[in-house]
Amino acid sequence: MNTWKSWTREKKHLFLASILLILYLSPLFILGENAHIRIHDNLDSNIAWYKVLKNSGQLFGDIHSVVPQVINGIPRNTYGTEFSGIEWLHELFPSMFAYAISQVITRFFAFFGMYLLLKTHFIKEKNGDWIRVWVSLAFALTPFWPSGMLSTLGMPLALWAFLNIRNGTYSWKEWIALIFLPFYSSFVLGFFFFLVAMGLLWLRDWLVKKKGNWIFFGSIALMTAIYLLIEYRLIYSLVFPQEPTSRNEFLSSYLGFWHSIRLAIKNYFLGHTHVMTLHTPIIVPLSFIAIWAIKGKAKNLLEKRYLSLFFLNIILSVWYAFWFYKGWEPLKEKFQLLNTFNFARFHFLRPLIIYLMFAVGGYILWRKGKGWQKFVKICLIVQIIILMGFNEEIRYRVVGYPSFKQFYATKQFEEISQYIGEPKSSYRVASIGLHPAIAQYNGFYTLDTYNNYYSLDYKHEFRKMISAELDKNAVLKKYFDEWGGRCYIFVAELGKNYDFRKDSKKKIHHLQLNTNVFKKMGGKYIFSSVPIMNAKSNGLILKKAFDQKDSAWRIYLYEVN
């Protein structure tokens, strides 16, 4: 008790915020595989990828090696670098435990990284402790894309290090941060864009101050070089392209001018699924109130910084939206890299910008007196409540998502494997009405997949199997032909839905599947989560329906006749 009394107010706030962060993370450890976590771009893909790579023994496979379990041999390079920390977590631990550990690492580094940044460079005053601590916690609670690791949530720590080096007030700690962050983040999903921003900051200093800060430049170059070494597989595929991939058919510029304007507004107010910030109800209004508070007066350094953050936030949303404007298409056709690399992702800087705005804008209001301080405290508390309510366990349980165990249904798929009674490597399967990641996670060799890229020839061959279904649904046809990351057996009657659980009443009545192509590609069995009423006309024989209490699915096992 005496120890608590001796602590400063800020230290007490840090302790309480840390306790809240531990409570936020606790369901992952308490519930284990019964926890509910994100499906999109997580359970339906990345977590299964880590498992497939682990089972393949190809973690350190050479740049020409393949993983035979997926689409008759998908390039090992598709699964990313072996020098990624999250790959090692999934290599060493069971999937759900690895996921939980990754969440702990990411959120605590996000919390203390933002705290260091605010305390050192933005909110230095003693009376700013409320804002420093609770904005940092809010940032750490944002529902980031799990496999991104510290790709966005690590930016405050990196910016703290870079600004210290830029100011000449650095020690070994800043260099350690810059050296080790690349091992737990992604270059193409965050830090490429951040390092471009740092490069522009260095260039601005050089042009304005007429003096090159070469230590600052060297720190940027060092971090970039480490990323390039870590991502050697990606660099090799860009410098020495092999066969054309599915990315060669990406069509990303298709929006008209006013559609792009609407998308910019939507992104500004609502954000993006991969970098969710939940800033709409509290941070957006506060940001405009802060603009009102500083209008028509001489601006101090903090207020100038706030204006820069405010307008940069708008610019990033506009850039994101207009990257998809159809006016870009001629240029993208001429330079293939503009199609295969998503430069719209400069908006991945927005979580950092938005929460810096929250802190700086909040402090501008805080300095206006006690009434405003109460207002800012209420804003902080409500924002924390909103973010706590978006905890994965609450969010996905409430909307009825299956748990980790229910989604992957390992007992059910073991029953299917035993029923088939053949080595999994001796036949190929595909799924209808559920993600192929489920079969992949359970060790089946699949003809369908969801991956960042794969052989364009394979995409064209697979399309022959589902062409009749695509012709019946213009949305699916556009989705597959102009993107194709999901190489699925699309069914017009199901639409873009791959989540038909055991309580579904859905049935397929008019399937048109080219099973000759399916057999030619090695296919023998189809796992369907809905009954196919015209199976015989497609040359399919229902072998058995599998149900299991811990599974979200009822699996109808069909064999090609």
PDB file of C-alpha atoms in Angstrom, residues 23-218:
ATOM      1  CA  LEU A  23      -7.680  -8.296 -19.023  1.00  0.00           C
ATOM      2  CA  TYR A  24      -8.328  -7.534 -22.702  1.00  0.00           C
ATOM      3  CA  LEU A  25      -5.951 -10.321 -23.737  1.00  0.00           C
ATOM      4  CA  SER A  26      -6.980 -12.844 -21.084  1.00  0.00           C
ATOM      5  CA  PRO A  27      -9.794 -14.614 -23.016  1.00  0.00           C
ATOM      6  CA  LEU A  28      -7.228 -15.904 -25.520  1.00  0.00           C
ATOM      7  CA  PHE A  29      -5.435 -17.802 -22.747  1.00  0.00           C
ATOM      8  CA  ILE A  30      -8.431 -18.707 -20.591  1.00  0.00           C
ATOM      9  CA  LEU A  31     -10.521 -20.088 -23.463  1.00  0.00           C
ATOM     10  CA  GLY A  32      -7.747 -21.399 -25.695  1.00  0.00           C
ATOM     11  CA  GLU A  33      -9.226 -23.032 -28.793  1.00  0.00           C
ATOM     12  CA  ASN A  34     -12.713 -22.158 -27.564  1.00  0.00           C
ATOM     13  CA  ALA A  35     -11.890 -18.481 -28.123  1.00  0.00           C
ATOM     14  CA  HIS A  36     -13.538 -16.524 -30.922  1.00  0.00           C
ATOM     15  CA  ILE A  37     -11.192 -14.685 -33.266  1.00  0.00           C
ATOM     16  CA  ARG A  38     -11.319 -13.024 -36.668  1.00  0.00           C
ATOM     17  CA  ILE A  39     -12.110 -15.211 -39.689  1.00  0.00           C
ATOM     18  CA  HIS A  40     -11.496 -12.851 -42.625  1.00  0.00           C
ATOM     19  CA  ASP A  41      -7.824 -12.837 -43.621  1.00  0.00           C
ATOM     20  CA  ASN A  42      -7.011 -14.804 -40.490  1.00  0.00           C
ATOM     21  CA  LEU A  43      -8.666 -18.179 -39.862  1.00  0.00           C
ATOM     22  CA  ASP A  44      -9.579 -18.447 -43.553  1.00  0.00           C
ATOM     23  CA  SER A  45      -5.973 -17.956 -44.624  1.00  0.00           C
ATOM     24  CA  ASN A  46      -2.943 -16.963 -42.570  1.00  0.00           C
ATOM     25  CA  ILE A  47      -3.297 -19.353 -39.644  1.00  0.00           C
ATOM     26  CA  ALA A  48      -3.796 -22.258 -42.049  1.00  0.00           C
ATOM     27  CA  TRP A  49      -0.785 -21.044 -44.075  1.00  0.00           C
ATOM     28  CA  TYR A  50       1.459 -21.221 -41.018  1.00  0.00           C
ATOM     29  CA  LYS A  51       0.224 -24.763 -40.333  1.00  0.00           C
ATOM     30  CA  VAL A  52       0.716 -25.867 -43.955  1.00  0.00           C
ATOM     31  CA  LEU A  53       4.238 -24.465 -44.032  1.00  0.00           C
ATOM     32  CA  LYS A  54       5.098 -26.095 -40.725  1.00  0.00           C
ATOM     33  CA  ASN A  55       3.800 -29.494 -41.897  1.00  0.00           C
ATOM     34  CA  SER A  56       5.641 -29.190 -45.212  1.00  0.00           C
ATOM     35  CA  GLY A  57       9.051 -28.934 -43.564  1.00  0.00           C
ATOM     36  CA  GLN A  58       9.824 -26.160 -46.047  1.00  0.00           C
ATOM     37  CA  LEU A  59      10.352 -23.291 -43.601  1.00  0.00           C
ATOM     38  CA  PHE A  60      13.893 -22.954 -44.941  1.00  0.00           C
ATOM     39  CA  GLY A  61      13.068 -24.298 -48.387  1.00  0.00           C
ATOM     40  CA  ASP A  62      15.069 -22.768 -51.229  1.00  0.00           C
ATOM     41  CA  ILE A  63      13.605 -20.101 -53.473  1.00  0.00           C
ATOM     42  CA  HIS A  64      12.576 -22.645 -56.101  1.00  0.00           C
ATOM     43  CA  SER A  65      10.925 -25.133 -53.737  1.00  0.00           C
ATOM     44  CA  VAL A  66       7.201 -25.866 -53.649  1.00  0.00           C
ATOM     45  CA  VAL A  67       4.680 -26.890 -51.008  1.00  0.00           C
ATOM     46  CA  PRO A  68       2.869 -29.898 -52.528  1.00  0.00           C
ATOM     47  CA  GLN A  69      -0.188 -29.810 -50.238  1.00  0.00           C
ATOM     48  CA  VAL A  70      -1.757 -26.828 -52.021  1.00  0.00           C
ATOM     49  CA  ILE A  71      -2.848 -26.634 -55.701  1.00  0.00           C
ATOM     50  CA  ASN A  72      -0.519 -29.453 -56.730  1.00  0.00           C
ATOM     51  CA  GLY A  73       2.518 -27.502 -55.611  1.00  0.00           C
ATOM     52  CA  ILE A  74       2.423 -23.841 -54.648  1.00  0.00           C
ATOM     53  CA  PRO A  75       5.725 -21.910 -54.537  1.00  0.00           C
ATOM     54  CA  ARG A  76       7.304 -21.876 -51.092  1.00  0.00           C
ATOM     55  CA  ASN A  77       7.877 -18.124 -51.545  1.00  0.00           C
ATOM     56  CA  THR A  78       4.107 -17.577 -51.359  1.00  0.00           C
ATOM     57  CA  TYR A  79       4.245 -18.193 -47.605  1.00  0.00           C
ATOM     58  CA  GLY A  80       6.698 -15.417 -46.837  1.00  0.00           C
ATOM     59  CA  THR A  81      10.031 -15.251 -45.114  1.00  0.00           C
ATOM     60  CA  GLU A  82      11.358 -17.667 -42.516  1.00  0.00           C
ATOM     61  CA  PHE A  83      12.787 -14.669 -40.639  1.00  0.00           C
ATOM     62  CA  SER A  84       9.359 -13.474 -39.512  1.00  0.00           C
ATOM     63  CA  GLY A  85       8.688 -13.795 -35.798  1.00  0.00           C
ATOM     64  CA  ILE A  86       5.099 -14.922 -36.306  1.00  0.00           C
ATOM     65  CA  GLU A  87       6.260 -17.794 -38.529  1.00  0.00           C
ATOM     66  CA  TRP A  88       8.464 -18.989 -35.672  1.00  0.00           C
ATOM     67  CA  LEU A  89       5.692 -18.722 -33.095  1.00  0.00           C
ATOM     68  CA  HIS A  90       3.548 -21.009 -35.250  1.00  0.00           C
ATOM     69  CA  GLU A  91       6.506 -23.278 -35.897  1.00  0.00           C
ATOM     70  CA  LEU A  92       7.170 -23.734 -32.174  1.00  0.00           C
ATOM     71  CA  PHE A  93       3.704 -23.659 -30.619  1.00  0.00           C
ATOM     72  CA  PRO A  94       0.141 -24.844 -31.365  1.00  0.00           C
ATOM     73  CA  SER A  95      -1.716 -22.405 -33.598  1.00  0.00           C
ATOM     74  CA  MET A  96      -4.048 -20.855 -31.030  1.00  0.00           C
ATOM     75  CA  PHE A  97      -1.328 -20.407 -28.411  1.00  0.00           C
ATOM     76  CA  ALA A  98       0.961 -18.848 -31.029  1.00  0.00           C
ATOM     77  CA  TYR A  99      -1.848 -16.470 -31.961  1.00  0.00           C
ATOM     78  CA  ALA A 100      -2.337 -15.452 -28.324  1.00  0.00           C
ATOM     79  CA  ILE A 101       1.385 -14.846 -27.757  1.00  0.00           C
ATOM     80  CA  SER A 102       1.515 -12.729 -30.916  1.00  0.00           C
ATOM     81  CA  GLN A 103      -1.347 -10.589 -29.628  1.00  0.00           C
ATOM     82  CA  VAL A 104       0.492  -9.998 -26.351  1.00  0.00           C
ATOM     83  CA  ILE A 105       3.738  -9.018 -28.092  1.00  0.00           C
ATOM     84  CA  THR A 106       2.030  -6.696 -30.553  1.00  0.00           C
ATOM     85  CA  ARG A 107      -0.270  -4.892 -28.138  1.00  0.00           C
ATOM     86  CA  PHE A 108       2.297  -4.300 -25.389  1.00  0.00           C
ATOM     87  CA  PHE A 109       4.871  -2.958 -27.858  1.00  0.00           C
ATOM     88  CA  ALA A 110       2.129  -0.755 -29.343  1.00  0.00           C
ATOM     89  CA  PHE A 111       1.243   0.565 -25.887  1.00  0.00           C
ATOM     90  CA  PHE A 112       4.739   1.414 -24.726  1.00  0.00           C
ATOM     91  CA  GLY A 113       5.842   2.574 -28.192  1.00  0.00           C
ATOM     92  CA  MET A 114       3.063   5.143 -28.365  1.00  0.00           C
ATOM     93  CA  TYR A 115       3.692   6.171 -24.758  1.00  0.00           C
ATOM     94  CA  LEU A 116       7.389   6.802 -25.458  1.00  0.00           C
ATOM     95  CA  LEU A 117       6.561   8.753 -28.605  1.00  0.00           C
ATOM     96  CA  LEU A 118       4.037  11.007 -26.869  1.00  0.00           C
ATOM     97  CA  LYS A 119       6.148  11.578 -23.753  1.00  0.00           C
ATOM     98  CA  THR A 120       9.325  12.332 -25.693  1.00  0.00           C
ATOM     99  CA  HIS A 121       8.064  14.309 -28.670  1.00  0.00           C
ATOM    100  CA  PHE A 122       4.432  15.431 -28.442  1.00  0.00           C
ATOM    101  CA  ILE A 123       2.963  15.692 -24.909  1.00  0.00           C
ATOM    102  CA  LYS A 124       5.985  16.413 -22.739  1.00  0.00           C
ATOM    103  CA  GLU A 125       4.323  18.419 -19.993  1.00  0.00           C
ATOM    104  CA  LYS A 126       3.684  16.792 -16.602  1.00  0.00           C
ATOM    105  CA  ASN A 127      -0.040  17.517 -16.695  1.00  0.00           C
ATOM    106  CA  GLY A 128      -0.398  15.552 -19.935  1.00  0.00           C
ATOM    107  CA  ASP A 129      -0.141  12.188 -18.165  1.00  0.00           C
ATOM    108  CA  TRP A 130      -3.821  11.342 -18.621  1.00  0.00           C
ATOM    109  CA  ILE A 131      -3.548  11.813 -22.366  1.00  0.00           C
ATOM    110  CA  ARG A 132      -0.167  10.101 -22.739  1.00  0.00           C
ATOM    111  CA  VAL A 133      -1.224   6.926 -20.967  1.00  0.00           C
ATOM    112  CA  TRP A 134      -4.806   6.481 -22.083  1.00  0.00           C
ATOM    113  CA  VAL A 135      -4.288   7.399 -25.737  1.00  0.00           C
ATOM    114  CA  SER A 136      -1.441   4.872 -25.741  1.00  0.00           C
ATOM    115  CA  LEU A 137      -3.760   2.207 -24.322  1.00  0.00           C
ATOM    116  CA  ALA A 138      -6.465   3.102 -26.845  1.00  0.00           C
ATOM    117  CA  PHE A 139      -3.985   2.731 -29.691  1.00  0.00           C
ATOM    118  CA  ALA A 140      -2.873  -0.657 -28.350  1.00  0.00           C
ATOM    119  CA  LEU A 141      -6.494  -1.872 -28.227  1.00  0.00           C
ATOM    120  CA  THR A 142      -7.277  -1.116 -31.872  1.00  0.00           C
ATOM    121  CA  PRO A 143      -8.502  -4.219 -33.782  1.00  0.00           C
ATOM    122  CA  PHE A 144      -5.475  -4.528 -36.050  1.00  0.00           C
ATOM    123  CA  TRP A 145      -5.020  -7.246 -38.672  1.00  0.00           C
ATOM    124  CA  PRO A 146      -3.442 -10.088 -36.635  1.00  0.00           C
ATOM    125  CA  SER A 147      -0.836 -11.332 -39.127  1.00  0.00           C
ATOM    126  CA  GLY A 148       0.362  -7.779 -39.640  1.00  0.00           C
ATOM    127  CA  MET A 149       2.040  -8.015 -36.228  1.00  0.00           C
ATOM    128  CA  LEU A 150       3.772  -4.678 -35.575  1.00  0.00           C
ATOM    129  CA  SER A 151       3.415  -3.523 -39.183  1.00  0.00           C
ATOM    130  CA  THR A 152       1.167  -0.652 -38.087  1.00  0.00           C
ATOM    131  CA  LEU A 153       1.155  -0.906 -34.307  1.00  0.00           C
ATOM    132  CA  GLY A 154       4.968  -0.782 -34.234  1.00  0.00           C
ATOM    133  CA  MET A 155       5.127   2.554 -36.055  1.00  0.00           C
ATOM    134  CA  PRO A 156       5.033   4.714 -32.901  1.00  0.00           C
ATOM    135  CA  LEU A 157       8.081   2.897 -31.510  1.00  0.00           C
ATOM    136  CA  ALA A 158       9.905   3.317 -34.818  1.00  0.00           C
ATOM    137  CA  LEU A 159       8.953   6.999 -35.037  1.00  0.00           C
ATOM    138  CA  TRP A 160      10.188   7.545 -31.468  1.00  0.00           C
ATOM    139  CA  ALA A 161      13.533   6.024 -32.438  1.00  0.00           C
ATOM    140  CA  PHE A 162      13.836   7.945 -35.709  1.00  0.00           C
ATOM    141  CA  LEU A 163      12.931  11.304 -34.148  1.00  0.00           C
ATOM    142  CA  ASN A 164      15.471  10.774 -31.355  1.00  0.00           C
ATOM    143  CA  ILE A 165      18.151   9.973 -33.933  1.00  0.00           C
ATOM    144  CA  ARG A 166      17.083  12.965 -36.038  1.00  0.00           C
ATOM    145  CA  ASN A 167      17.437  15.217 -32.966  1.00  0.00           C
ATOM    146  CA  GLY A 168      20.772  13.711 -31.950  1.00  0.00           C
ATOM    147  CA  THR A 169      19.412  12.526 -28.591  1.00  0.00           C
ATOM    148  CA  TYR A 170      19.733   8.798 -29.184  1.00  0.00           C
ATOM    149  CA  SER A 171      21.329   5.881 -27.369  1.00  0.00           C
ATOM    150  CA  TRP A 172      21.710   2.191 -28.158  1.00  0.00           C
ATOM    151  CA  LYS A 173      17.967   1.677 -27.414  1.00  0.00           C
ATOM    152  CA  GLU A 174      16.826   3.446 -30.579  1.00  0.00           C
ATOM    153  CA  TRP A 175      19.109   1.355 -32.750  1.00  0.00           C
ATOM    154  CA  ILE A 176      17.941  -1.869 -31.098  1.00  0.00           C
ATOM    155  CA  ALA A 177      14.336  -0.902 -31.845  1.00  0.00           C
ATOM    156  CA  LEU A 178      15.091  -0.236 -35.512  1.00  0.00           C
ATOM    157  CA  ILE A 179      17.089  -3.451 -35.898  1.00  0.00           C
ATOM    158  CA  PHE A 180      14.575  -5.803 -34.283  1.00  0.00           C
ATOM    159  CA  LEU A 181      11.240  -4.332 -35.443  1.00  0.00           C
ATOM    160  CA  PRO A 182      11.679  -5.792 -38.974  1.00  0.00           C
ATOM    161  CA  PHE A 183      11.666  -9.295 -37.516  1.00  0.00           C
ATOM    162  CA  TYR A 184       8.141  -8.815 -36.167  1.00  0.00           C
ATOM    163  CA  SER A 185       6.468  -6.748 -38.868  1.00  0.00           C
ATOM    164  CA  SER A 186       5.917  -6.707 -42.607  1.00  0.00           C
ATOM    165  CA  PHE A 187       7.701  -4.515 -45.125  1.00  0.00           C
ATOM    166  CA  VAL A 188       4.931  -4.538 -47.744  1.00  0.00           C
ATOM    167  CA  LEU A 189       2.060  -4.343 -45.232  1.00  0.00           C
ATOM    168  CA  GLY A 190       3.201  -1.286 -43.360  1.00  0.00           C
ATOM    169  CA  PHE A 191       6.828  -0.333 -43.036  1.00  0.00           C
ATOM    170  CA  PHE A 192       7.565   0.290 -46.717  1.00  0.00           C
ATOM    171  CA  PHE A 193       5.141   3.207 -46.524  1.00  0.00           C
ATOM    172  CA  PHE A 194       6.447   4.343 -43.156  1.00  0.00           C
ATOM    173  CA  LEU A 195      10.049   4.348 -44.396  1.00  0.00           C
ATOM    174  CA  VAL A 196       9.030   6.341 -47.476  1.00  0.00           C
ATOM    175  CA  ALA A 197       7.523   8.890 -45.080  1.00  0.00           C
ATOM    176  CA  MET A 198      10.764   8.967 -43.069  1.00  0.00           C
ATOM    177  CA  GLY A 199      12.715   9.437 -46.288  1.00  0.00           C
ATOM    178  CA  LEU A 200      10.526  12.399 -47.206  1.00  0.00           C
ATOM    179  CA  LEU A 201      11.063  13.865 -43.723  1.00  0.00           C
ATOM    180  CA  TRP A 202      14.844  13.561 -44.180  1.00  0.00           C
ATOM    181  CA  LEU A 203      14.582  15.155 -47.637  1.00  0.00           C
ATOM    182  CA  ARG A 204      12.514  18.013 -46.227  1.00  0.00           C
ATOM    183  CA  ASP A 205      15.147  18.628 -43.533  1.00  0.00           C
ATOM    184  CA  TRP A 206      17.901  18.615 -46.150  1.00  0.00           C
ATOM    185  CA  LEU A 207      16.108  21.093 -48.423  1.00  0.00           C
ATOM    186  CA  VAL A 208      14.953  23.423 -45.628  1.00  0.00           C
ATOM    187  CA  LYS A 209      17.998  23.309 -43.338  1.00  0.00           C
ATOM    188  CA  LYS A 210      20.512  22.988 -46.202  1.00  0.00           C
ATOM    189  CA  LYS A 211      22.316  20.303 -44.259  1.00  0.00           C
ATOM    190  CA  GLY A 212      22.131  16.547 -44.586  1.00  0.00           C
ATOM    191  CA  ASN A 213      21.530  14.706 -41.326  1.00  0.00           C
ATOM    192  CA  TRP A 214      23.476  11.637 -42.396  1.00  0.00           C
ATOM    193  CA  ILE A 215      23.036   9.693 -39.166  1.00  0.00           C
ATOM    194  CA  PHE A 216      19.273  10.047 -39.579  1.00  0.00           C
ATOM    195  CA  PHE A 217      19.610   9.039 -43.233  1.00  0.00           C
ATOM    196  CA  GLY A 218      21.768   6.083 -42.207  1.00  0.00           C
TER     197      GLY A 218
END
